[in-house]
Short mmCIF file of C-alpha atoms in Angstrom, two decimals:
data_model
loop_
_atom_site.label_atom_id
_atom_site.label_comp_id
_atom_site.label_asym_id
_atom_site.label_seq_id
_atom_site.Cartn_x
_atom_site.Cartn_y
_atom_site.Cartn_z
CA MET T 12 -2.30 35.11 21.97
CA ARG T 13 -4.95 32.36 21.24
CA VAL T 14 -8.61 33.33 21.39
CA LYS T 15 -11.43 30.77 21.16
CA ARG T 16 -15.12 30.86 21.21
CA TYR T 17 -17.29 28.24 22.88
CA VAL T 18 -21.09 27.64 22.81
CA VAL T 19 -21.98 25.39 25.79
CA ASP T 20 -24.97 24.45 27.84
CA SER T 21 -23.46 25.65 31.13
CA MET T 22 -20.49 27.55 32.54
CA PRO T 23 -18.93 24.43 34.11
CA ASP T 24 -18.84 22.83 30.67
CA ALA T 25 -17.21 26.01 29.29
CA LEU T 26 -14.60 26.12 32.10
CA GLN T 27 -13.68 22.46 31.54
CA LYS T 28 -13.20 22.98 27.86
CA ILE T 29 -11.18 26.17 28.20
CA ARG T 30 -8.99 24.49 30.77
CA ALA T 31 -8.37 21.65 28.51
CA ASP T 32 -7.80 23.76 25.29
CA LEU T 33 -5.96 26.91 26.57
CA GLY T 34 -4.49 25.90 29.92
CA LYS T 35 -4.69 27.18 33.46
CA ASP T 36 -3.70 30.80 32.66
CA ALA T 37 -6.66 31.38 30.29
CA VAL T 38 -8.96 34.22 30.92
CA ILE T 39 -12.60 34.81 29.99
CA LEU T 40 -13.16 37.96 27.87
CA ASN T 41 -16.89 37.89 27.40
CA THR T 42 -20.05 35.80 28.04
CA LYS T 43 -23.50 36.12 26.74
CA GLU T 44 -26.65 34.05 26.32
CA VAL T 45 -27.45 32.79 22.75
CA ARG T 46 -30.10 30.56 21.13
CA SER T 47 -29.21 27.74 18.71
CA GLY T 48 -31.38 25.50 16.52
CA GLY T 49 -35.09 26.00 16.31
CA PHE T 50 -37.27 26.97 13.39
CA LEU T 51 -37.14 30.58 11.97
CA GLY T 52 -35.54 31.81 15.19
CA LEU T 53 -38.25 30.15 17.37
CA PHE T 54 -37.98 27.37 19.87
CA GLY T 55 -34.22 27.60 19.96
CA LYS T 56 -32.15 26.16 22.72
CA LYS T 57 -30.67 28.55 25.31
CA GLN T 58 -26.96 28.24 25.42
CA ILE T 59 -24.00 30.31 26.64
CA GLU T 60 -21.40 31.85 24.26
CA VAL T 61 -18.02 32.24 26.02
CA ILE T 62 -14.95 34.00 24.51
CA ALA T 63 -11.69 32.98 26.19
CA ALA T 64 -8.04 33.71 25.49
CA THR T 65 -4.54 32.87 26.70
CA ASP T 66 -1.25 34.79 26.27
CA THR T 67 0.82 31.94 24.89
CA ALA T 68 0.09 28.56 23.27
CA GLN T 69 0.22 25.96 25.96
CA GLN T 70 -0.09 22.20 26.04
CA PRO T 71 -3.43 20.91 27.38
CA GLU T 72 -3.24 19.81 31.01
CA SER T 73 -5.20 17.21 32.73
CA PRO T 74 -8.49 18.62 33.84
CA THR T 75 -8.69 19.88 37.40
CA PRO T 76 -11.74 21.35 39.26
CA ALA T 77 -13.36 24.15 37.18
CA ALA T 78 -13.09 26.58 40.04
CA SER T 79 -9.33 26.77 39.66
CA LEU T 80 -9.60 28.46 36.25
CA LYS T 81 -8.75 32.20 36.41
CA GLN T 82 -12.02 33.98 35.76
CA ALA T 83 -10.79 37.34 37.08
CA VAL T 84 -8.78 39.57 34.81
CA PRO T 85 -6.12 42.16 35.65
CA ALA T 86 -7.40 45.51 36.83
CA GLY T 87 -6.46 48.95 35.70
CA ALA T 88 -3.94 49.58 32.96
CA SER T 89 -2.79 45.87 32.77
CA PHE T 90 -6.39 44.85 32.05
CA VAL T 91 -6.70 47.46 29.29
CA SER T 92 -3.49 46.34 27.68
CA HIS T 93 -4.66 42.67 27.82
CA MET T 94 -7.84 43.52 26.18
CA GLN T 95 -6.28 45.70 23.49
CA GLU T 96 -3.98 42.88 22.62
CA ALA T 97 -6.90 40.50 22.37
CA ILE T 98 -8.70 42.91 20.07
CA ALA T 99 -5.64 43.18 17.82
CA VAL T 100 -5.41 39.35 17.52
CA ALA T 101 -9.20 39.07 16.79
CA SER T 102 -8.96 41.93 14.19
CA ARG T 103 -6.25 39.95 12.35
CA GLN T 104 -8.45 36.84 12.42
CA ALA T 105 -11.34 38.82 11.07
CA ALA T 106 -9.22 40.03 8.19
CA ALA T 107 -8.07 36.54 7.44
CA ALA T 108 -11.57 35.21 7.53
CA ALA T 109 -12.54 37.80 4.86
CA LYS T 110 -10.12 36.09 2.32
CA PRO T 111 -11.17 32.57 1.15
CA THR T 112 -7.59 31.51 0.49
CA ALA T 113 -6.16 32.82 3.81
CA VAL T 114 -5.58 30.48 6.71
CA SER T 115 -5.44 31.85 10.22
CA GLU T 116 -2.55 30.72 12.30
CA GLU T 117 -4.42 31.13 15.52
CA PRO T 118 -7.54 28.99 15.56
CA PHE T 119 -10.82 30.70 16.15
CA VAL T 120 -13.48 28.17 15.02
CA PRO T 121 -16.83 28.68 16.85
CA PRO T 122 -18.72 25.46 17.25
CA LEU T 123 -21.85 26.71 15.69
CA ALA T 124 -25.00 24.55 15.82
CA PRO T 125 -26.00 22.84 12.54
CA PRO T 126 -28.25 25.18 10.39
CA ALA T 127 -31.77 24.23 9.70
CA GLN T 128 -31.16 24.39 5.97
CA SER T 129 -28.03 23.88 3.95
CA THR T 130 -26.25 27.06 2.90
CA SER T 131 -23.45 27.78 0.51
CA PRO T 132 -19.87 28.19 1.96
CA ALA T 133 -19.71 31.92 1.07
CA PRO T 134 -22.58 32.90 3.41
CA ARG T 135 -21.15 30.74 6.23
CA ASN T 136 -17.77 32.60 5.96
CA LYS T 137 -19.56 35.97 5.90
CA GLY T 138 -21.62 35.02 8.91
CA LYS T 139 -18.52 34.05 10.80
CA GLU T 140 -16.80 37.33 9.87
CA ASP T 141 -19.78 39.37 11.09
CA LEU T 142 -19.97 37.48 14.28
CA LEU T 143 -16.25 38.07 14.88
CA MET T 144 -16.63 41.83 14.16
CA ASP T 145 -19.49 42.10 16.67
CA GLU T 146 -17.31 40.53 19.25
CA ILE T 147 -14.48 42.97 18.48
CA ARG T 148 -16.79 45.95 18.74
CA GLN T 149 -18.04 44.73 22.14
CA MET T 150 -14.47 44.26 23.37
CA LYS T 151 -13.51 47.70 22.19
CA GLU T 152 -16.49 49.29 24.00
CA MET T 153 -15.55 47.50 27.18
CA VAL T 154 -11.94 48.71 26.94
CA SER T 155 -13.02 52.28 26.35
CA ARG T 156 -15.39 52.29 29.35
CA LEU T 157 -12.76 50.81 31.66
CA ALA T 158 -9.97 53.17 30.40
CA ALA T 159 -12.16 56.19 30.82
CA ASP T 160 -13.89 55.56 34.15
CA LYS T 161 -11.66 53.15 36.19
CA GLN T 162 -8.12 53.97 35.48
CA ASP T 163 -5.83 52.38 38.02
CA GLY T 164 -8.73 50.53 39.57
CA LEU T 165 -10.08 53.76 41.17
CA PRO T 166 -13.86 54.54 41.25
CA TYR T 167 -13.82 58.09 39.67
CA PRO T 168 -12.76 59.32 36.23
CA GLU T 169 -9.49 61.27 36.31
CA PRO T 170 -11.05 64.72 35.94
CA ILE T 171 -13.32 63.99 38.94
CA ARG T 172 -10.74 62.13 41.07
CA LYS T 173 -8.57 65.16 41.51
CA TYR T 174 -11.22 66.81 43.69
CA GLU T 175 -11.10 64.08 46.26
CA ARG T 176 -7.95 65.58 47.83
CA ILE T 177 -9.53 69.11 47.92
CA LEU T 178 -12.71 67.89 49.61
CA LEU T 179 -10.87 65.81 52.13
CA ASP T 180 -8.55 68.72 52.88
CA GLN T 181 -11.59 70.83 53.61
CA GLU T 182 -12.49 68.16 56.20
CA ILE T 183 -15.50 66.86 54.39
CA ALA T 184 -16.13 63.39 55.81
CA PRO T 185 -14.88 60.48 53.54
CA ASP T 186 -18.30 59.02 53.19
CA VAL T 187 -19.78 62.41 52.20
CA ALA T 188 -16.97 63.02 49.75
CA ASP T 189 -17.45 59.62 48.22
CA ALA T 190 -21.18 60.08 47.70
CA LEU T 191 -20.56 63.56 46.34
CA LEU T 192 -17.85 62.45 43.83
CA ARG T 193 -19.88 59.43 42.74
CA GLY T 194 -22.80 61.72 41.90
CA ALA T 195 -20.44 64.07 40.10
CA ALA T 196 -19.01 61.15 38.17
CA GLU T 197 -22.46 60.07 36.98
CA GLU T 198 -23.23 63.63 35.94
CA PHE T 199 -19.83 63.84 34.18
CA ALA T 200 -20.51 60.61 32.27
CA ASP T 201 -23.81 61.90 31.10
CA GLU T 202 -22.26 65.01 29.55
CA ALA T 203 -23.38 65.25 25.86
CA SER T 204 -20.37 67.44 24.92
CA ASP T 205 -16.65 66.59 25.34
CA ARG T 206 -15.79 65.62 28.85
CA THR T 207 -13.38 68.37 29.93
CA ASP T 208 -11.90 69.64 33.26
CA GLU T 209 -14.44 72.43 33.20
CA SER T 210 -17.39 70.05 32.87
CA ALA T 211 -15.90 68.03 35.77
CA TYR T 212 -15.71 71.19 37.87
CA ARG T 213 -19.38 71.96 37.13
CA ALA T 214 -20.44 68.46 38.11
CA VAL T 215 -18.64 68.75 41.44
CA ARG T 216 -20.09 72.20 42.06
CA ASN T 217 -23.61 71.02 41.32
CA GLN T 218 -23.34 68.11 43.75
CA LEU T 219 -22.08 70.48 46.49
CA LYS T 220 -24.95 72.87 45.81
CA ARG T 221 -27.55 70.05 46.15
CA ILE T 222 -26.24 69.54 49.62
CA VAL T 223 -25.92 73.12 50.91
CA HIS T 224 -28.86 74.67 49.12
CA SER T 225 -32.21 73.95 50.78
CA GLY T 226 -34.31 76.66 49.08
CA GLY T 227 -35.88 78.12 52.27
CA ARG T 228 -35.48 81.57 53.74
CA LYS T 229 -32.17 82.03 55.36
CA GLY T 230 -32.88 85.12 57.58
CA ILE T 231 -35.36 85.74 60.22
CA ASP T 232 -38.83 85.34 58.85
CA PRO T 233 -40.85 88.64 58.73
CA ASP T 234 -43.63 87.14 60.87
CA THR T 235 -41.28 85.62 63.44
CA ARG T 236 -42.17 86.81 66.91
CA ILE T 237 -39.42 85.05 68.95
CA ALA T 238 -35.94 83.97 67.77
CA HIS T 239 -34.29 81.49 70.03
CA PHE T 240 -30.49 81.01 69.93
CA VAL T 241 -29.02 77.84 71.36
CA GLY T 242 -25.62 76.19 71.16
CA PRO T 243 -22.57 75.23 73.16
CA THR T 244 -20.49 77.56 75.31
CA GLY T 245 -18.04 79.89 73.52
CA VAL T 246 -19.49 79.85 70.14
CA GLY T 247 -20.51 83.55 70.16
CA LYS T 248 -24.30 83.49 70.67
CA THR T 249 -24.59 86.77 72.51
CA THR T 250 -22.44 88.72 69.95
CA THR T 251 -24.40 87.13 67.17
CA ILE T 252 -27.68 88.15 68.72
CA ALA T 253 -26.40 91.80 68.97
CA LYS T 254 -25.51 91.74 65.30
CA LEU T 255 -28.87 90.43 64.21
CA ALA T 256 -30.76 92.76 66.50
CA ALA T 257 -28.94 95.72 65.02
CA GLU T 258 -29.94 94.54 61.61
CA GLN T 259 -33.59 94.41 62.64
CA VAL T 260 -33.46 97.87 64.28
CA LEU T 261 -31.45 99.78 61.70
CA LYS T 262 -32.36 98.11 58.41
CA ARG T 263 -35.90 96.62 59.08
CA ASN T 264 -37.14 99.41 61.48
CA ARG T 265 -38.54 96.76 63.82
CA LYS T 266 -39.00 97.08 67.65
CA VAL T 267 -36.63 94.62 69.27
CA GLY T 268 -36.49 93.12 72.78
CA PHE T 269 -33.98 90.86 74.51
CA ILE T 270 -34.56 87.96 76.90
CA THR T 271 -31.60 86.11 78.43
CA SER T 272 -31.45 83.06 80.59
CA ASP T 273 -27.66 82.94 80.60
CA THR T 274 -27.18 83.55 84.29
CA TYR T 275 -24.48 80.97 84.64
CA ARG T 276 -21.67 82.68 82.79
CA ILE T 277 -19.86 85.57 84.54
CA ALA T 278 -20.76 88.98 83.00
CA ALA T 279 -23.03 87.31 80.38
CA VAL T 280 -26.02 89.49 81.46
CA GLU T 281 -23.80 92.51 81.49
CA GLN T 282 -22.61 91.92 78.02
CA LEU T 283 -26.07 91.73 76.57
CA LYS T 284 -27.12 94.70 78.74
CA THR T 285 -24.42 96.75 77.02
CA TYR T 286 -25.66 95.85 73.56
CA ALA T 287 -29.28 96.61 74.65
CA THR T 288 -28.18 100.09 75.84
CA ILE T 289 -26.37 100.92 72.57
CA LEU T 290 -29.35 99.80 70.54
CA ASN T 291 -31.90 101.28 72.99
CA VAL T 292 -33.91 98.10 73.37
CA PRO T 293 -35.37 96.56 76.54
CA LEU T 294 -33.82 93.59 78.23
CA GLU T 295 -35.47 90.91 80.53
CA VAL T 296 -33.59 88.39 82.61
CA VAL T 297 -35.23 85.04 83.45
CA PHE T 298 -33.93 82.43 85.93
CA SER T 299 -36.47 79.74 85.30
CA PRO T 300 -39.16 78.82 82.63
CA GLN T 301 -41.78 80.02 85.01
CA GLU T 302 -40.52 83.61 84.59
CA LEU T 303 -41.03 83.63 80.79
CA THR T 304 -44.63 84.66 80.99
CA ARG T 305 -43.66 87.84 82.92
CA ALA T 306 -40.86 88.62 80.47
CA PHE T 307 -43.18 88.22 77.40
CA GLN T 308 -45.68 90.58 79.04
CA GLN T 309 -42.99 93.22 79.57
CA LEU T 310 -41.97 92.89 75.87
CA GLU T 311 -45.48 92.61 74.29
CA HIS T 312 -44.97 95.89 72.42
CA CYS T 313 -41.88 94.46 70.55
CA ASP T 314 -42.05 93.16 66.96
CA VAL T 315 -39.40 90.52 67.50
CA ILE T 316 -37.78 89.17 70.67
CA PHE T 317 -34.29 87.67 70.73
CA MET T 318 -33.77 85.07 73.38
CA ASP T 319 -30.15 84.25 74.51
CA THR T 320 -29.78 80.85 76.25
CA ALA T 321 -26.83 79.63 78.42
CA GLY T 322 -24.10 77.60 76.78
CA ARG T 323 -23.57 74.50 78.87
CA ASN T 324 -22.71 70.77 78.47
CA PHE T 325 -25.12 69.57 75.87
CA ARG T 326 -24.21 66.00 76.54
CA ASN T 327 -26.21 66.43 79.76
CA GLN T 328 -29.77 65.34 78.84
CA MET T 329 -31.19 66.98 81.85
CA TYR T 330 -29.94 70.35 80.89
CA VAL T 331 -31.10 69.94 77.19
CA SER T 332 -34.58 69.03 78.53
CA GLU T 333 -34.50 72.14 80.83
CA LEU T 334 -33.54 74.35 77.96
CA ASN T 335 -36.29 72.98 75.79
CA SER T 336 -38.86 74.15 78.37
CA LEU T 337 -37.51 77.64 77.65
CA LEU T 338 -38.27 77.34 74.00
CA GLN T 339 -41.95 76.90 74.43
CA THR T 340 -43.86 79.96 73.20
CA ASN T 341 -47.33 80.79 71.88
CA GLY T 342 -46.40 82.99 68.93
CA LYS T 343 -44.41 82.23 65.74
CA SER T 344 -40.83 81.32 66.74
CA GLU T 345 -37.57 80.08 65.16
CA THR T 346 -34.80 78.34 66.78
CA PHE T 347 -31.28 78.95 65.47
CA LEU T 348 -28.50 76.45 66.37
CA VAL T 349 -25.21 78.37 66.68
CA LEU T 350 -22.04 76.44 65.91
CA SER T 351 -18.43 77.47 65.58
CA LEU T 352 -16.55 76.46 62.48
CA THR T 353 -13.41 75.92 64.68
CA SER T 354 -15.10 72.94 66.33
CA LYS T 355 -14.57 69.37 65.39
CA TYR T 356 -17.35 67.91 63.32
CA LYS T 357 -17.75 64.99 65.70
CA ASP T 358 -18.70 67.43 68.42
CA MET T 359 -20.98 69.47 66.07
CA LYS T 360 -22.83 66.21 65.25
CA ALA T 361 -23.35 65.21 68.90
CA ILE T 362 -24.73 68.68 69.75
CA THR T 363 -27.07 68.67 66.82
CA GLU T 364 -28.32 65.13 67.55
CA ASN T 365 -29.23 66.22 71.07
CA PHE T 366 -31.12 69.29 70.04
CA SER T 367 -32.83 67.57 67.11
CA ARG T 368 -34.91 65.61 69.62
CA PHE T 369 -36.81 68.84 70.27
CA LYS T 370 -36.97 71.68 67.77
CA LEU T 371 -34.40 73.16 65.43
CA ASP T 372 -35.14 75.21 62.42
CA LYS T 373 -31.94 76.81 61.10
CA VAL T 374 -28.19 76.58 61.67
CA LEU T 375 -25.85 79.56 62.09
CA PHE T 376 -22.07 79.23 61.76
CA THR T 377 -19.63 81.57 63.57
CA LYS T 378 -15.84 82.23 63.30
CA MET T 379 -15.44 81.69 59.64
CA ASP T 380 -12.50 84.09 59.79
CA GLU T 381 -10.70 81.82 62.25
CA THR T 382 -10.45 78.74 59.97
CA ASP T 383 -9.59 77.74 56.45
CA SER T 384 -11.74 74.61 56.28
CA TYR T 385 -15.46 74.68 55.87
CA GLY T 386 -16.27 70.98 55.25
CA SER T 387 -18.18 70.75 58.43
CA ILE T 388 -20.92 72.90 56.95
CA VAL T 389 -21.35 70.20 54.14
CA ASN T 390 -21.18 67.38 56.65
CA LEU T 391 -23.89 68.83 58.89
CA LEU T 392 -26.27 69.73 56.05
CA TYR T 393 -25.71 66.27 54.56
CA ASP T 394 -26.52 64.50 57.90
CA PHE T 395 -29.46 66.81 59.20
CA PRO T 396 -32.37 68.52 57.51
CA LEU T 397 -31.46 72.07 58.65
CA GLN T 398 -31.79 75.28 56.78
CA LEU T 399 -28.52 77.16 56.31
CA SER T 400 -28.94 80.70 57.64
CA TYR T 401 -26.08 83.13 58.64
CA ILE T 402 -22.35 83.03 58.81
CA THR T 403 -20.26 85.38 60.88
CA ASN T 404 -16.72 86.29 60.01
CA GLY T 405 -15.55 88.65 62.76
CA GLN T 406 -16.43 90.27 66.15
CA ASN T 407 -17.50 93.68 64.86
CA VAL T 408 -21.10 94.66 65.74
CA PRO T 409 -23.25 95.17 63.76
CA ASP T 410 -20.98 94.17 60.91
CA ASP T 411 -19.25 90.80 60.22
CA ILE T 412 -22.45 88.80 59.67
CA LEU T 413 -24.34 87.98 56.43
CA GLU T 414 -26.78 85.49 55.00
CA THR T 415 -24.90 82.57 53.57
CA ASN T 416 -24.24 82.71 49.85
CA GLU T 417 -24.00 79.14 48.56
CA ASP T 418 -22.00 80.01 45.52
CA LYS T 419 -19.32 81.86 47.58
CA LEU T 420 -19.20 79.01 50.02
CA ILE T 421 -18.62 76.52 47.24
CA ASP T 422 -15.93 78.85 45.88
CA ALA T 423 -14.23 78.75 49.25
CA LEU T 424 -14.46 74.92 49.33
CA LEU T 425 -12.94 74.54 45.88
CA GLU T 426 -10.49 77.37 45.91
CA GLU T 427 -7.60 74.99 45.22
CA ARG T 428 -9.13 74.09 41.83
CA GLU T 429 -6.49 73.50 39.29
CA SER T 430 -6.83 75.42 35.96
#
């Protein structure tokens, strides 16, 4: 391998010289701006220092346009091997330069600008050796970074990259997984201690926690007067309301009331009436927003009122607007969006976008026991500023519901972690 250094006024000049000296297969290893001439380091002329190399000695060819020179170098492992070979050659040249009697077989004669004052041959040789050693150190650092962080041309270090499959298998969206892993890679690179598989795992966990942890109160606020529950059909709103009402009655000793506007689904009112009878709480049925005032008057003695809404086609803007009129109240209220983890995230996103035009406070996920993938939770919290609240994992009332534990959720997302 031949390695040569050039100090030129512009890159076109360098490309032409490299082409003529090293041939069309030459590659550029490093470029940087230098100053030459001047007085005591001042008023020097700006020039460009270029280090180029070629694998084999070649006969100079007639100059062709500079753009045809190969400025790109091989990616991945081939690039690292190429650089390591160049470092080895340069190291041999540095060793030869340290011996006055030694003659390097591979020319590396930098065209240095004439010094301001004459110097003895010994300092010149030492300066050349120091310059060469600086270049070798820079090349070694470049190889180390590329070998550690971009093996095989991929964007993540190896200890981070293995989590890509796990996240995608959990149905985390590719763009969300990419942003998450890039953040983890940056955190992993900043590790002061040795970069281990355990530190990579911590970095991925931390990035997941930044998405799913919002810091707010997950459950129903103590001063909430009305809790609205909205969502598509079949996600389990009525059963979820019964579970939360039982918690408020049995654990919080609060007086609870029910309002339902779900008069479209067969036996929906009867289902909630059954739960109301079991818990011994009053129930009011409303057929239009105008009847809300009467219902609130009937339940004015209650500490908290749970309002069940009908699950219908949320792509219908007229229905969403009609439902929004049912969410208008005078007291402190919270609106819970209820979504099933068995739904496609594309549908979850469309539903959330429709409701976000009005008022959403928290999101509640049902049917965790019916799926093994929980990536849609990460996707939704990444795309929308919602507070994660409850997760249900069965049909038993009042059991099978709990406030979301972020650490346990992340454990479930990363359960395929390799030891």
